[in-house]
Amino acid sequence: MEMKKRSPCLMCFLLPVFLLSPASSQATTNSSSCSSVPTLLEHLSAQLKIVVECADTHASQWRENDTATLLDSLRRATDVLQKHQKTVCLDAAPTQCPAPVVHSKGGLVCVTIKEARYCKPMCNKGYDFSFLRRSRLYETCSALTRYLWTTSYVGGNKLAVCNKSSIEISGAETAYFPKDQDCLKTKSDHNLEQQIIQTFVSELKSNGIDGNPEHECLICG
Ligand SMILES: *[C@@H]1O[C@H](CO)[C@@H](O)[C@H](O)[C@H]1NC(C)=O
Ligand SMILES: *[C@@H]1O[C@H](CO)[C@@H](O)[C@H](O)[C@H]1NC(C)=O
Ligand SMILES: *[C@@H]1O[C@H](CO)[C@@H](O)[C@H](O)[C@H]1NC(C)=O
């Protein structure tokens, strides 16, 4: 039988060699290897992209133990990196404010304007807020709130919860990430991240909060 679809990528055939390469199986870690990680991360992200694209069509030809090793490494990397990811922007002003706790299945887009911190909770596609917050776009922390976060969750720094849901009705329209563009995907693309931040800044402006936005960031849960 003639194969209708030709494989789009030559790299797919070279992958087993990559997965096998001694560099990946015999890598040892020391302080000088840690300092090369930023470069390593760039290469790894690029290579992983290829692995992901090839997996659908070629994974059945890879050795099970190589795939298992990769899955195990990815899982450990995800745990460690995600823990760190949640702690970005901790030094934002005003520093008297506790760091907001970012919820999973979404994120917080935050800016500081005139000594007040504003964070807008957002949910990924397919998730909805557990409280109705259509008219409550953001939470805030400043001297006016005695450096506590305004939040529906009593006595904490958690600003929102995103629960699995087939409909999105509890939040404002802009409080949801678009389809196929969840928080991490957005953060991985500088332009998309800036769009989300700019939307929030103009929303604040139309709420009468105007000024130079500082410490802008998107924190993914
Ligand atoms: C550190 O590890 C790299 C490989 O990851 C190796 O080439 C280098 O010799 C090691 N350096 C020391 C001081 O062990
Ligand atoms: C998988 O098993 C083969 C031998 O069957 C071995 O040569 C290879 O190094 C193993 N791969 C990993 C990642 O351990
Ligand atoms: C949302 O999820 C939380 C825990 O993740 C749960 O306690 C809560 O009951 C859920 N709310 C709804 C409306 O499903």
Coordinates of C-alpha atoms and ligand atoms in Angstrom, one line a residue:
M1 CA 0.0 0.0 0.0
E2 CA 1.2 3.4 -1.0
M3 CA 1.7 5.8 1.9
K4 CA -0.4 8.9 1.2
K5 CA 1.2 11.2 3.6
R6 CA 5.0 11.7 3.3
S7 CA 6.8 12.4 6.5
P8 CA 7.2 16.2 6.6
C9 CA 10.4 16.1 8.6
L10 CA 13.7 14.5 8.0
M11 CA 14.6 15.1 11.6
C12 CA 12.1 12.5 12.7
F13 CA 14.3 9.8 11.3
L14 CA 17.4 11.2 13.0
L15 CA 15.6 11.4 16.4
P16 CA 16.5 8.0 17.7
V17 CA 20.1 9.0 17.3
F18 CA 19.5 12.1 19.3
L19 CA 17.6 10.3 22.0
L20 CA 20.5 7.8 22.1
S21 CA 23.4 10.3 22.1
P22 CA 25.8 9.8 24.9
A23 CA 25.5 13.5 25.9
S24 CA 22.0 12.9 27.0
S25 CA 22.5 9.7 28.9
Q26 CA 25.9 10.3 30.5
A27 CA 25.5 14.0 31.4
T28 CA 26.9 14.8 34.8
T29 CA 26.1 18.0 36.6
N30 CA 28.7 20.4 38.2
S31 CA 28.8 24.1 38.7
S32 CA 30.3 24.8 35.4
S33 CA 27.6 22.8 33.6
C34 CA 24.9 24.8 35.5
S35 CA 26.3 28.1 34.2
S36 CA 25.8 26.8 30.6
V37 CA 22.2 26.0 31.3
P38 CA 20.8 29.2 29.6
T39 CA 22.3 28.1 26.3
L40 CA 21.4 24.6 27.0
L41 CA 17.7 25.6 27.6
E42 CA 17.5 27.3 24.2
H43 CA 18.9 24.2 22.4
L44 CA 16.7 21.9 24.5
S45 CA 13.5 23.8 23.8
A46 CA 14.3 23.7 20.0
Q47 CA 15.0 20.0 20.2
L48 CA 11.9 19.2 22.2
K49 CA 9.8 21.0 19.6
I50 CA 11.1 18.6 17.0
V51 CA 10.5 15.6 19.4
V52 CA 6.9 16.7 19.9
E53 CA 6.3 17.2 16.2
C54 CA 7.7 13.8 15.4
A55 CA 6.1 11.9 18.3
D56 CA 2.8 11.5 16.6
T57 CA 4.2 9.7 13.6
H58 CA 7.4 8.1 14.9
A59 CA 7.1 7.4 18.6
S60 CA 6.3 3.8 18.0
Q61 CA 9.7 3.3 16.4
W62 CA 11.6 4.6 19.5
R63 CA 12.9 2.4 22.2
E64 CA 10.5 2.1 25.1
N65 CA 13.3 2.7 27.7
D66 CA 14.5 5.9 25.9
T67 CA 10.9 7.2 25.8
A68 CA 10.4 6.4 29.5
T69 CA 13.7 8.1 30.4
L70 CA 12.7 11.2 28.5
L71 CA 9.2 11.2 30.2
D72 CA 10.8 10.8 33.6
S73 CA 13.2 13.7 33.0
L74 CA 10.4 15.9 31.6
R75 CA 8.2 15.3 34.6
R76 CA 11.0 16.2 37.0
A77 CA 11.9 19.3 35.0
T78 CA 8.2 20.3 34.9
D79 CA 7.9 20.0 38.7
V80 CA 11.1 22.0 39.4
L81 CA 10.5 24.7 36.8
Q82 CA 6.8 25.1 37.6
K83 CA 7.6 25.7 41.2
H84 CA 10.0 28.5 40.2
Q85 CA 7.7 29.9 37.6
K86 CA 5.1 30.7 40.3
T87 CA 7.6 32.9 42.1
V88 CA 8.4 35.4 39.3
C89 CA 7.8 39.1 40.1
L90 CA 8.2 38.7 43.9
D91 CA 10.1 41.9 44.2
A92 CA 7.3 44.1 42.7
A93 CA 6.4 47.3 44.5
P94 CA 4.9 48.0 46.9
T95 CA 7.0 45.5 48.7
Q96 CA 4.8 45.6 51.8
C97 CA 2.2 43.6 49.8
P98 CA 2.5 39.8 50.2
A99 CA 3.0 37.9 47.0
P100 CA -0.3 36.9 45.5
V101 CA -0.8 33.1 45.3
V102 CA -1.2 32.2 41.7
H103 CA -4.0 29.6 40.9
S104 CA -3.5 26.7 38.6
K105 CA -5.2 26.4 35.2
G106 CA -4.7 30.1 34.6
G107 CA -2.6 33.0 35.8
L108 CA -2.3 36.5 37.1
V109 CA -1.5 39.6 35.0
C110 CA -0.1 42.2 37.4
V111 CA 1.1 45.8 37.2
T112 CA 2.0 48.5 39.7
I113 CA 0.7 52.0 39.2
K114 CA 1.3 54.9 41.6
E115 CA 2.3 52.7 44.6
A116 CA -0.6 50.3 44.2
R117 CA -0.4 46.7 42.9
Y118 CA -3.2 45.4 40.6
C119 CA -3.6 41.8 39.6
K120 CA -6.2 40.4 37.2
P121 CA -6.9 36.7 37.6
M122 CA -7.3 34.9 34.3
C123 CA -8.5 31.3 33.5
N124 CA -7.3 29.1 30.7
K125 CA -9.8 28.0 28.0
G126 CA -12.0 25.3 29.4
Y127 CA -11.9 26.6 33.0
D128 CA -14.1 29.1 34.8
F129 CA -13.9 31.0 38.1
S130 CA -15.5 29.4 41.0
F131 CA -17.0 32.8 42.1
L132 CA -19.0 35.2 39.9
R133 CA -16.6 38.1 39.2
R134 CA -17.9 39.7 36.0
S135 CA -17.8 43.2 37.5
R136 CA -14.7 42.5 39.5
L137 CA -11.9 42.5 37.0
Y138 CA -8.9 42.7 39.3
E139 CA -7.8 42.6 42.9
T140 CA -5.5 45.2 44.5
C141 CA -3.1 45.8 47.3
S142 CA -1.8 49.2 48.5
A143 CA -1.7 51.5 51.5
L144 CA -5.4 52.0 51.1
T145 CA -6.0 48.2 51.7
R146 CA -3.5 48.2 54.5
Y147 CA -1.2 46.2 52.2
L148 CA -3.6 43.3 52.1
W149 CA -5.0 41.8 49.0
T150 CA -8.7 42.4 48.3
T151 CA -10.0 38.9 47.7
S152 CA -13.1 36.8 48.1
Y153 CA -10.9 34.1 49.7
V154 CA -10.9 34.8 53.4
G155 CA -7.6 35.6 55.0
G156 CA -5.3 34.7 52.2
N157 CA -3.4 35.8 49.2
K158 CA -5.2 33.5 46.8
L159 CA -7.1 35.8 44.3
A160 CA -9.0 33.3 42.3
V161 CA -9.7 29.6 41.5
C162 CA -10.2 28.2 38.0
N163 CA -12.4 25.1 37.8
K164 CA -12.9 22.9 34.9
S165 CA -16.0 24.1 33.0
S166 CA -17.4 23.8 29.5
I167 CA -18.8 27.4 29.7
E168 CA -17.1 30.6 30.7
I169 CA -19.6 32.8 32.4
S170 CA -18.3 33.9 35.8
G171 CA -15.6 36.4 34.6
A172 CA -15.3 39.3 32.2
E173 CA -14.6 38.4 28.6
T174 CA -11.0 39.4 28.8
A175 CA -10.4 37.3 31.9
Y176 CA -10.0 34.1 29.8
F177 CA -7.0 33.1 27.7
P178 CA -8.0 32.4 24.1
K179 CA -8.2 28.8 22.8
D180 CA -4.8 27.2 22.2
Q181 CA -3.1 30.0 24.0
D182 CA -3.1 29.2 27.7
C183 CA -1.0 31.2 30.2
L184 CA 2.3 29.4 29.6
K185 CA 1.9 29.6 25.8
T186 CA 1.2 33.3 26.1
K187 CA 4.2 33.8 28.4
S188 CA 6.4 32.0 25.9
D189 CA 5.6 34.5 23.3
H190 CA 6.7 38.1 24.1
N191 CA 4.2 39.7 21.8
L192 CA 1.3 37.7 23.2
E193 CA 2.4 38.5 26.7
Q194 CA 2.6 42.2 26.0
Q195 CA -0.9 42.2 24.4
I196 CA -2.4 40.6 27.6
I197 CA -0.6 43.2 29.8
Q198 CA -1.6 46.1 27.5
T199 CA -5.2 45.0 27.6
F200 CA -5.1 45.1 31.4
V201 CA -3.4 48.5 31.5
S202 CA -6.1 50.0 29.3
E203 CA -8.8 48.4 31.4
L204 CA -7.3 50.0 34.5
K205 CA -7.2 53.3 32.6
S206 CA -10.9 53.1 31.8
N207 CA -11.5 52.4 35.5
G208 CA -9.7 55.7 36.3
I209 CA -6.4 54.2 37.2
D210 CA -3.9 56.0 35.1
G211 CA -0.2 56.4 35.4
N212 CA 3.1 54.9 34.5
P213 CA 2.8 51.1 34.7
E214 CA 5.7 49.3 36.4
H215 CA 6.7 45.8 37.3
E216 CA 4.3 44.4 34.7
C217 CA 4.2 40.6 34.6
L218 CA 2.3 37.5 33.8
I219 CA 2.5 34.8 36.5
C220 CA 1.3 31.3 35.4
G221 CA 0.0 28.8 37.8
Ligands
LIG1 C1 31.8 19.5 34.3 O1 30.9 18.8 33.4 C2 31.3 18.9 32.1 C3 30.2 18.0 31.3 O2 29.0 18.3 31.7 C4 32.7 18.3 31.8 O3 33.0 18.5 30.5 C5 33.7 19.1 32.7 O4 34.9 18.5 32.6 C6 33.2 19.0 34.2 N1 34.1 19.9 35.0 C7 34.5 19.5 36.2 C8 35.4 20.5 36.9 O5 34.3 18.4 36.6
LIG2 C1 17.9 1.5 26.5 O1 18.3 0.2 26.4 C2 19.4 0.0 25.5 C3 19.7 -1.5 25.5 O2 18.6 -2.3 25.2 C4 20.6 0.8 26.0 O3 21.7 0.6 25.1 C5 20.2 2.2 26.1 O4 21.3 3.0 26.7 C6 19.0 2.4 27.0 N1 18.6 3.8 27.0 C7 18.6 4.5 28.2 C8 18.2 5.9 28.0 O5 18.9 4.0 29.3
LIG3 C1 -13.7 24.5 42.4 O1 -12.5 23.7 42.8 C2 -12.3 23.8 44.2 C3 -11.0 23.0 44.5 O2 -10.2 23.0 43.4 C4 -13.4 23.2 45.0 O3 -13.2 23.2 46.3 C5 -14.7 23.9 44.6 O4 -15.8 23.3 45.2 C6 -14.9 24.0 43.1 N1 -16.1 24.8 42.9 C7 -17.0 24.5 42.0 C8 -18.1 25.5 41.8 O5 -17.0 23.5 41.3

